[in-house]
mmCIF file of C-alpha atoms in Angstrom:
data_model
loop_
_atom_site.group_PDB
_atom_site.id
_atom_site.type_symbol
_atom_site.label_atom_id
_atom_site.label_comp_id
_atom_site.label_asym_id
_atom_site.label_seq_id
_atom_site.Cartn_x
_atom_site.Cartn_y
_atom_site.Cartn_z
ATOM 1 C CA MET A 6 -60.722 1.008 11.190
ATOM 2 C CA VAL A 7 -57.571 2.444 12.710
ATOM 3 C CA ALA A 8 -56.466 4.509 9.818
ATOM 4 C CA THR A 9 -52.865 3.578 9.373
ATOM 5 C CA GLY A 10 -54.563 2.062 6.342
ATOM 6 C CA ILE A 11 -54.798 5.451 4.681
ATOM 7 C CA LEU A 12 -51.287 4.667 3.459
ATOM 8 C CA ALA A 13 -52.971 2.680 0.710
ATOM 9 C CA ILE A 14 -53.631 5.920 -1.135
ATOM 10 C CA LEU A 15 -49.919 6.624 -1.105
ATOM 11 C CA MET A 16 -49.324 3.358 -2.898
ATOM 12 C CA ILE A 17 -51.692 4.406 -5.659
ATOM 13 C CA TYR A 18 -50.874 8.089 -6.069
ATOM 14 C CA TYR A 19 -47.504 8.622 -4.414
ATOM 15 C CA PRO A 20 -45.464 5.412 -4.798
ATOM 16 C CA SER A 21 -42.150 7.170 -4.219
ATOM 17 C CA SER A 22 -43.106 8.599 -0.835
ATOM 18 C CA ILE A 23 -44.435 5.584 1.047
ATOM 19 C CA THR A 24 -43.653 5.659 4.756
ATOM 20 C CA THR A 25 -45.196 3.967 7.755
ATOM 21 C CA PHE A 26 -47.001 5.931 10.419
ATOM 22 C CA VAL A 27 -45.557 3.773 13.170
ATOM 23 C CA LYS A 28 -41.876 3.166 12.544
ATOM 24 C CA ILE A 29 -40.690 -0.420 12.732
ATOM 25 C CA GLY A 30 -39.196 -1.147 16.139
ATOM 26 C CA GLU A 31 -40.752 1.915 17.733
ATOM 27 C CA THR A 32 -41.363 1.302 21.429
ATOM 28 C CA THR A 33 -44.634 1.923 23.216
ATOM 29 C CA SER A 34 -43.128 4.719 25.293
ATOM 30 C CA THR A 35 -41.750 6.384 22.165
ATOM 31 C CA LEU A 36 -45.139 6.152 20.476
ATOM 32 C CA ASP A 37 -46.879 7.525 23.577
ATOM 33 C CA LYS A 38 -44.586 10.550 23.552
ATOM 34 C CA ALA A 39 -44.950 11.075 19.816
ATOM 35 C CA ALA A 40 -48.735 10.960 20.108
ATOM 36 C CA SER A 41 -48.744 13.288 23.113
ATOM 37 C CA ASP A 42 -46.438 15.793 21.418
ATOM 38 C CA THR A 43 -48.535 15.642 18.260
ATOM 39 C CA CYS A 44 -51.737 16.349 20.175
ATOM 40 C CA GLU A 45 -50.140 19.403 21.761
ATOM 41 C CA GLN A 46 -48.987 20.547 18.321
ATOM 42 C CA LEU A 47 -52.464 20.058 16.867
ATOM 43 C CA GLN A 48 -54.068 21.972 19.721
ATOM 44 C CA ILE A 49 -51.782 24.911 19.015
ATOM 45 C CA GLU A 50 -52.441 24.779 15.258
ATOM 46 C CA LEU A 51 -56.187 24.063 15.280
ATOM 47 C CA GLY A 52 -57.205 25.393 18.682
ATOM 48 C CA SER A 53 -58.639 23.809 21.808
ATOM 49 C CA ALA A 54 -62.130 23.790 20.286
ATOM 50 C CA ALA A 55 -60.933 21.309 17.653
ATOM 51 C CA ILE A 56 -58.544 19.199 19.760
ATOM 52 C CA SER A 57 -59.672 17.671 23.048
ATOM 53 C CA LEU A 58 -57.108 16.329 25.497
ATOM 54 C CA PRO A 59 -57.913 13.870 28.319
ATOM 55 C CA SER A 60 -57.876 16.801 30.759
ATOM 56 C CA ASP A 61 -60.633 18.623 28.838
ATOM 57 C CA PRO A 62 -64.236 18.220 30.077
ATOM 58 C CA GLN A 63 -65.610 17.200 26.661
ATOM 59 C CA TYR A 64 -63.043 14.427 26.181
ATOM 60 C CA SER A 65 -64.941 11.777 28.131
ATOM 61 C CA THR A 66 -68.176 12.420 26.242
ATOM 62 C CA LEU A 67 -66.438 12.284 22.878
ATOM 63 C CA ARG A 68 -64.436 9.189 23.805
ATOM 64 C CA THR A 69 -67.549 7.218 24.731
ATOM 65 C CA LYS A 70 -69.907 8.469 22.039
ATOM 66 C CA SER A 71 -70.174 5.059 20.368
ATOM 67 C CA TRP A 72 -73.309 3.311 21.615
ATOM 68 C CA SER A 73 -71.417 0.114 22.439
ATOM 69 C CA GLN A 74 -68.901 0.078 25.290
ATOM 70 C CA THR A 75 -66.822 -2.431 23.323
ATOM 71 C CA ALA A 76 -65.815 0.483 21.080
ATOM 72 C CA TRP A 77 -64.738 2.801 23.892
ATOM 73 C CA LYS A 78 -60.996 3.472 23.903
ATOM 74 C CA HIS A 79 -58.564 6.046 25.296
ATOM 75 C CA PRO A 80 -57.147 8.084 22.416
ATOM 76 C CA THR A 81 -54.310 10.446 23.215
ATOM 77 C CA CYS A 82 -56.553 13.248 21.965
ATOM 78 C CA ILE A 83 -59.724 13.668 19.929
ATOM 79 C CA ALA A 84 -59.903 15.911 16.869
ATOM 80 C CA THR A 85 -63.230 17.375 15.718
ATOM 81 C CA PRO A 86 -62.525 19.171 12.421
ATOM 82 C CA THR A 87 -65.193 21.473 11.044
ATOM 83 C CA ASN A 88 -64.165 21.535 7.382
ATOM 84 C CA SER A 89 -61.881 19.926 4.812
ATOM 85 C CA SER A 90 -59.151 22.490 5.524
ATOM 86 C CA ASP A 91 -58.976 21.343 9.147
ATOM 87 C CA MET A 92 -58.817 17.759 7.943
ATOM 88 C CA GLN A 93 -55.938 18.557 5.609
ATOM 89 C CA ARG A 94 -53.905 20.063 8.424
ATOM 90 C CA LEU A 95 -54.659 17.086 10.652
ATOM 91 C CA VAL A 96 -53.542 14.542 8.073
ATOM 92 C CA ARG A 97 -50.333 16.395 7.230
ATOM 93 C CA VAL A 98 -49.272 16.559 10.868
ATOM 94 C CA LEU A 99 -50.215 12.941 11.607
ATOM 95 C CA VAL A 100 -48.367 11.609 8.573
ATOM 96 C CA ALA A 101 -45.301 13.752 9.219
ATOM 97 C CA ASN A 102 -45.131 12.640 12.864
ATOM 98 C CA HIS A 103 -45.872 8.939 12.152
ATOM 99 C CA VAL A 104 -48.770 8.934 14.632
ATOM 100 C CA PRO A 105 -51.612 6.409 14.127
ATOM 101 C CA PHE A 106 -55.201 7.559 14.112
ATOM 102 C CA ALA A 107 -58.768 6.312 13.797
ATOM 103 C CA ILE A 108 -61.786 7.885 12.100
ATOM 104 C CA ARG A 109 -65.316 7.857 13.490
ATOM 105 C CA SER A 110 -68.537 8.800 11.745
ATOM 106 C CA GLY A 111 -71.523 7.623 13.786
ATOM 107 C CA GLY A 112 -69.655 4.995 15.814
ATOM 108 C CA HIS A 113 -72.209 2.274 15.118
ATOM 109 C CA SER A 114 -69.749 -0.616 14.919
ATOM 110 C CA THR A 115 -69.191 -2.683 18.046
ATOM 111 C CA ASN A 116 -65.714 -3.822 16.983
ATOM 112 C CA PRO A 117 -63.143 -2.375 19.413
ATOM 113 C CA PHE A 118 -60.846 -0.615 16.938
ATOM 114 C CA ASP A 119 -63.145 0.075 13.992
ATOM 115 C CA ALA A 120 -63.635 3.708 14.978
ATOM 116 C CA ASN A 121 -61.508 4.390 18.050
ATOM 117 C CA ILE A 122 -57.929 3.998 19.210
ATOM 118 C CA ASP A 123 -55.594 3.747 22.165
ATOM 119 C CA THR A 124 -52.398 5.795 21.866
ATOM 120 C CA GLY A 125 -53.129 7.897 18.827
ATOM 121 C CA VAL A 126 -55.597 10.447 17.563
ATOM 122 C CA LEU A 127 -59.313 9.833 17.145
ATOM 123 C CA ILE A 128 -60.731 11.964 14.323
ATOM 124 C CA ALA A 129 -64.429 12.407 15.134
ATOM 125 C CA THR A 130 -66.411 13.795 12.201
ATOM 126 C CA ASP A 131 -69.320 15.008 14.353
ATOM 127 C CA LYS A 132 -68.958 18.605 13.159
ATOM 128 C CA LEU A 133 -68.814 17.597 9.487
ATOM 129 C CA ASP A 134 -72.561 17.075 9.560
ATOM 130 C CA GLN A 135 -73.795 19.320 6.749
ATOM 131 C CA VAL A 136 -76.893 18.384 4.746
ATOM 132 C CA ALA A 137 -77.727 20.438 1.649
ATOM 133 C CA TYR A 138 -80.003 19.879 -1.336
ATOM 134 C CA ASP A 139 -79.717 21.292 -4.859
ATOM 135 C CA ALA A 140 -83.162 21.225 -6.433
ATOM 136 C CA ASP A 141 -81.760 21.974 -9.900
ATOM 137 C CA THR A 142 -79.553 18.895 -9.985
ATOM 138 C CA GLY A 143 -81.441 16.703 -7.532
ATOM 139 C CA ILE A 144 -78.183 16.118 -5.668
ATOM 140 C CA ALA A 145 -77.817 16.059 -1.881
ATOM 141 C CA SER A 146 -74.490 16.981 -0.248
ATOM 142 C CA LEU A 147 -73.853 15.120 2.993
ATOM 143 C CA GLY A 148 -71.136 15.373 5.607
ATOM 144 C CA PRO A 149 -69.693 12.105 6.982
ATOM 145 C CA GLY A 150 -70.658 13.051 10.535
ATOM 146 C CA ALA A 151 -74.358 13.521 9.808
ATOM 147 C CA ARG A 152 -76.799 10.911 11.103
ATOM 148 C CA TRP A 153 -79.401 9.430 8.778
ATOM 149 C CA GLY A 154 -82.286 10.678 10.878
ATOM 150 C CA THR A 155 -81.026 14.237 10.400
ATOM 151 C CA VAL A 156 -80.534 13.651 6.673
ATOM 152 C CA TYR A 157 -84.059 12.352 6.112
ATOM 153 C CA THR A 158 -85.607 15.160 8.134
ATOM 154 C CA ALA A 159 -83.679 17.820 6.200
ATOM 155 C CA LEU A 160 -84.672 16.362 2.811
ATOM 156 C CA ASP A 161 -88.270 15.607 3.728
ATOM 157 C CA LYS A 162 -89.380 19.206 3.158
ATOM 158 C CA TYR A 163 -88.341 18.825 -0.491
ATOM 159 C CA ASN A 164 -90.265 15.535 -0.859
ATOM 160 C CA VAL A 165 -87.072 13.704 -1.757
ATOM 161 C CA THR A 166 -84.808 11.224 -0.022
ATOM 162 C CA VAL A 167 -81.506 9.431 -0.523
ATOM 163 C CA VAL A 168 -80.633 5.761 -0.421
ATOM 164 C CA GLY A 169 -79.332 5.625 3.138
ATOM 165 C CA GLY A 170 -79.301 3.824 6.445
ATOM 166 C CA ARG A 171 -82.176 1.909 7.977
ATOM 167 C CA VAL A 172 -81.223 2.922 11.533
ATOM 168 C CA LEU A 173 -81.604 6.660 12.095
ATOM 169 C CA ASP A 174 -78.657 7.078 14.473
ATOM 170 C CA VAL A 175 -76.108 5.487 12.118
ATOM 171 C CA GLY A 176 -73.543 7.883 10.644
ATOM 172 C CA VAL A 177 -73.391 8.764 6.963
ATOM 173 C CA GLY A 178 -69.663 8.143 6.524
ATOM 174 C CA GLY A 179 -69.411 4.553 7.691
ATOM 175 C CA LEU A 180 -72.515 3.360 5.888
ATOM 176 C CA MET A 181 -71.695 5.109 2.596
ATOM 177 C CA LEU A 182 -68.136 3.802 2.509
ATOM 178 C CA GLY A 183 -69.145 0.310 3.566
ATOM 179 C CA GLY A 184 -71.689 -0.163 0.776
ATOM 180 C CA GLY A 185 -74.900 0.771 2.525
ATOM 181 C CA LEU A 186 -77.988 -1.438 2.586
ATOM 182 C CA SER A 187 -81.201 0.602 2.520
ATOM 183 C CA TYR A 188 -84.937 0.084 2.533
ATOM 184 C CA LEU A 189 -84.748 1.499 -1.002
ATOM 185 C CA SER A 190 -81.992 -0.844 -2.190
ATOM 186 C CA ASP A 191 -84.441 -3.096 -4.064
ATOM 187 C CA LEU A 192 -85.310 -0.062 -6.202
ATOM 188 C CA TYR A 193 -82.070 1.914 -6.446
ATOM 189 C CA GLY A 194 -79.205 -0.288 -5.264
ATOM 190 C CA LEU A 195 -76.855 0.313 -2.357
ATOM 191 C CA ALA A 196 -76.138 3.729 -0.878
ATOM 192 C CA CYS A 197 -72.681 3.750 -2.476
ATOM 193 C CA ASP A 198 -74.205 3.089 -5.920
ATOM 194 C CA ASN A 199 -75.874 6.489 -5.784
ATOM 195 C CA VAL A 200 -72.857 8.593 -4.793
ATOM 196 C CA VAL A 201 -71.846 10.811 -7.713
ATOM 197 C CA SER A 202 -68.760 12.365 -6.095
ATOM 198 C CA TYR A 203 -66.565 12.220 -3.012
ATOM 199 C CA GLU A 204 -64.541 15.080 -1.559
ATOM 200 C CA VAL A 205 -61.483 13.266 -0.216
ATOM 201 C CA VAL A 206 -58.422 14.283 1.788
ATOM 202 C CA LEU A 207 -55.504 12.131 0.647
ATOM 203 C CA ALA A 208 -52.494 10.981 2.628
ATOM 204 C CA ASP A 209 -50.361 13.934 1.490
ATOM 205 C CA GLY A 210 -52.999 16.361 2.785
ATOM 206 C CA SER A 211 -54.332 17.374 -0.620
ATOM 207 C CA VAL A 212 -58.043 17.412 -1.454
ATOM 208 C CA VAL A 213 -59.523 15.885 -4.590
ATOM 209 C CA GLU A 214 -63.038 15.358 -5.866
ATOM 210 C CA ALA A 215 -63.389 11.777 -7.022
ATOM 211 C CA THR A 216 -66.015 11.186 -9.700
ATOM 212 C CA ASN A 217 -66.562 8.774 -12.537
ATOM 213 C CA GLU A 218 -64.507 11.129 -14.724
ATOM 214 C CA ASP A 219 -61.933 12.532 -12.278
ATOM 215 C CA HIS A 220 -59.886 10.038 -10.250
ATOM 216 C CA PRO A 221 -62.144 7.193 -11.426
ATOM 217 C CA ASP A 222 -60.020 4.517 -9.735
ATOM 218 C CA LEU A 223 -60.432 6.235 -6.367
ATOM 219 C CA PHE A 224 -64.136 6.770 -7.093
ATOM 220 C CA TRP A 225 -64.492 3.031 -7.696
ATOM 221 C CA ALA A 226 -62.445 2.068 -4.616
ATOM 222 C CA LEU A 227 -64.497 4.221 -2.247
ATOM 223 C CA LYS A 228 -67.664 2.317 -3.133
ATOM 224 C CA GLY A 229 -67.128 -0.207 -0.364
ATOM 225 C CA GLY A 230 -63.472 0.544 0.393
ATOM 226 C CA ALA A 231 -64.138 1.988 3.863
ATOM 227 C CA ASN A 232 -61.516 4.493 5.102
ATOM 228 C CA ASN A 233 -58.530 2.807 3.472
ATOM 229 C CA PHE A 234 -58.088 5.283 0.622
ATOM 230 C CA GLY A 235 -58.463 8.685 2.212
ATOM 231 C CA ILE A 236 -60.803 10.630 4.489
ATOM 232 C CA VAL A 237 -64.060 11.646 2.840
ATOM 233 C CA THR A 238 -65.290 15.059 3.944
ATOM 234 C CA LYS A 239 -68.331 15.289 1.656
ATOM 235 C CA PHE A 240 -70.587 12.911 -0.252
ATOM 236 C CA ARG A 241 -72.778 14.037 -3.145
ATOM 237 C CA SER A 242 -75.603 11.602 -3.766
ATOM 238 C CA ASN A 243 -78.598 11.230 -6.049
ATOM 239 C CA THR A 244 -82.027 11.813 -4.516
ATOM 240 C CA PHE A 245 -85.369 10.246 -5.329
ATOM 241 C CA PRO A 246 -88.935 11.521 -4.928
ATOM 242 C CA ILE A 247 -90.803 10.251 -1.911
ATOM 243 C CA GLN A 248 -93.885 11.430 -0.071
ATOM 244 C CA GLN A 249 -96.186 9.253 1.980
ATOM 245 C CA VAL A 250 -94.663 6.078 3.375
ATOM 246 C CA TRP A 251 -96.694 3.278 4.908
ATOM 247 C CA GLY A 252 -95.371 0.538 7.150
ATOM 248 C CA GLY A 253 -96.781 -2.377 9.047
ATOM 249 C CA ILE A 254 -97.306 -6.129 9.032
ATOM 250 C CA LEU A 255 -99.428 -8.158 6.626
ATOM 251 C CA VAL A 256 -100.873 -11.411 7.982
ATOM 252 C CA PHE A 257 -102.163 -14.119 5.659
ATOM 253 C CA THR A 258 -104.145 -17.218 6.560
ATOM 254 C CA ILE A 259 -102.787 -20.652 5.638
ATOM 255 C CA ASP A 260 -105.259 -21.114 2.791
ATOM 256 C CA MET A 261 -103.740 -18.055 1.053
ATOM 257 C CA MET A 262 -100.244 -19.572 0.965
ATOM 258 C CA PRO A 263 -100.344 -20.559 -2.747
ATOM 259 C CA ASP A 264 -101.265 -17.005 -3.746
ATOM 260 C CA VAL A 265 -98.615 -15.488 -1.444
ATOM 261 C CA LEU A 266 -95.879 -17.783 -2.763
ATOM 262 C CA GLN A 267 -96.916 -17.025 -6.344
ATOM 263 C CA ALA A 268 -96.697 -13.308 -5.603
ATOM 264 C CA TYR A 269 -93.192 -13.723 -4.206
ATOM 265 C CA TYR A 270 -92.198 -15.747 -7.251
ATOM 266 C CA GLU A 271 -93.445 -13.099 -9.641
#
């Protein structure tokens, strides 16, 4: 979603400092200039490697990275932060300048403004794609920009997996924050049910770790709350043992129907 909705976190944690990103009555030309000036400011602060303008060669590729053309837009610039510190600086500037922005993980949605924007900043999490595994705790740390195919491949050498997406090219961030139906959901629930902590950049630019004990209301809200409560820069999720996996189709003759239906019932 276009993330003017991140203001929701202000309502919860900073009720005295609520502002709107786009000021009421602001004209299109004024917003265009504000977005353009902000992109130039961000390029100076974060560098050209992190901020792509329409004149940069990588802009077109980044702008159209979503598989569906219905999601292609023309953001004023595209930010590709590499860590939570970059994300903090981005959010502080965007909030201070009242410039709207969108956040993209894998860009799987076909809805036009779910993960892209016209006149504003697109935050693409492609470089926040870390995948790490702690064998002592059995916890995997995942970046929102990682794709599930990469996640499964990285964890496979440890004979473990996470409850994640069924399509390998889907991004971690969108699926985790949207709930996350998995082939393992009948055993372990949704993907979000297995997240034990979120590293989140809030609307004031601060970073918190939301767990069941720390910031429990935010922890609860992120389990299906999409990008309305902050920008998640790291997920920590439970893993489960897995080794050989078989797939295929079972075909039963009509005379076996009673037994098949009984099996389903049980």
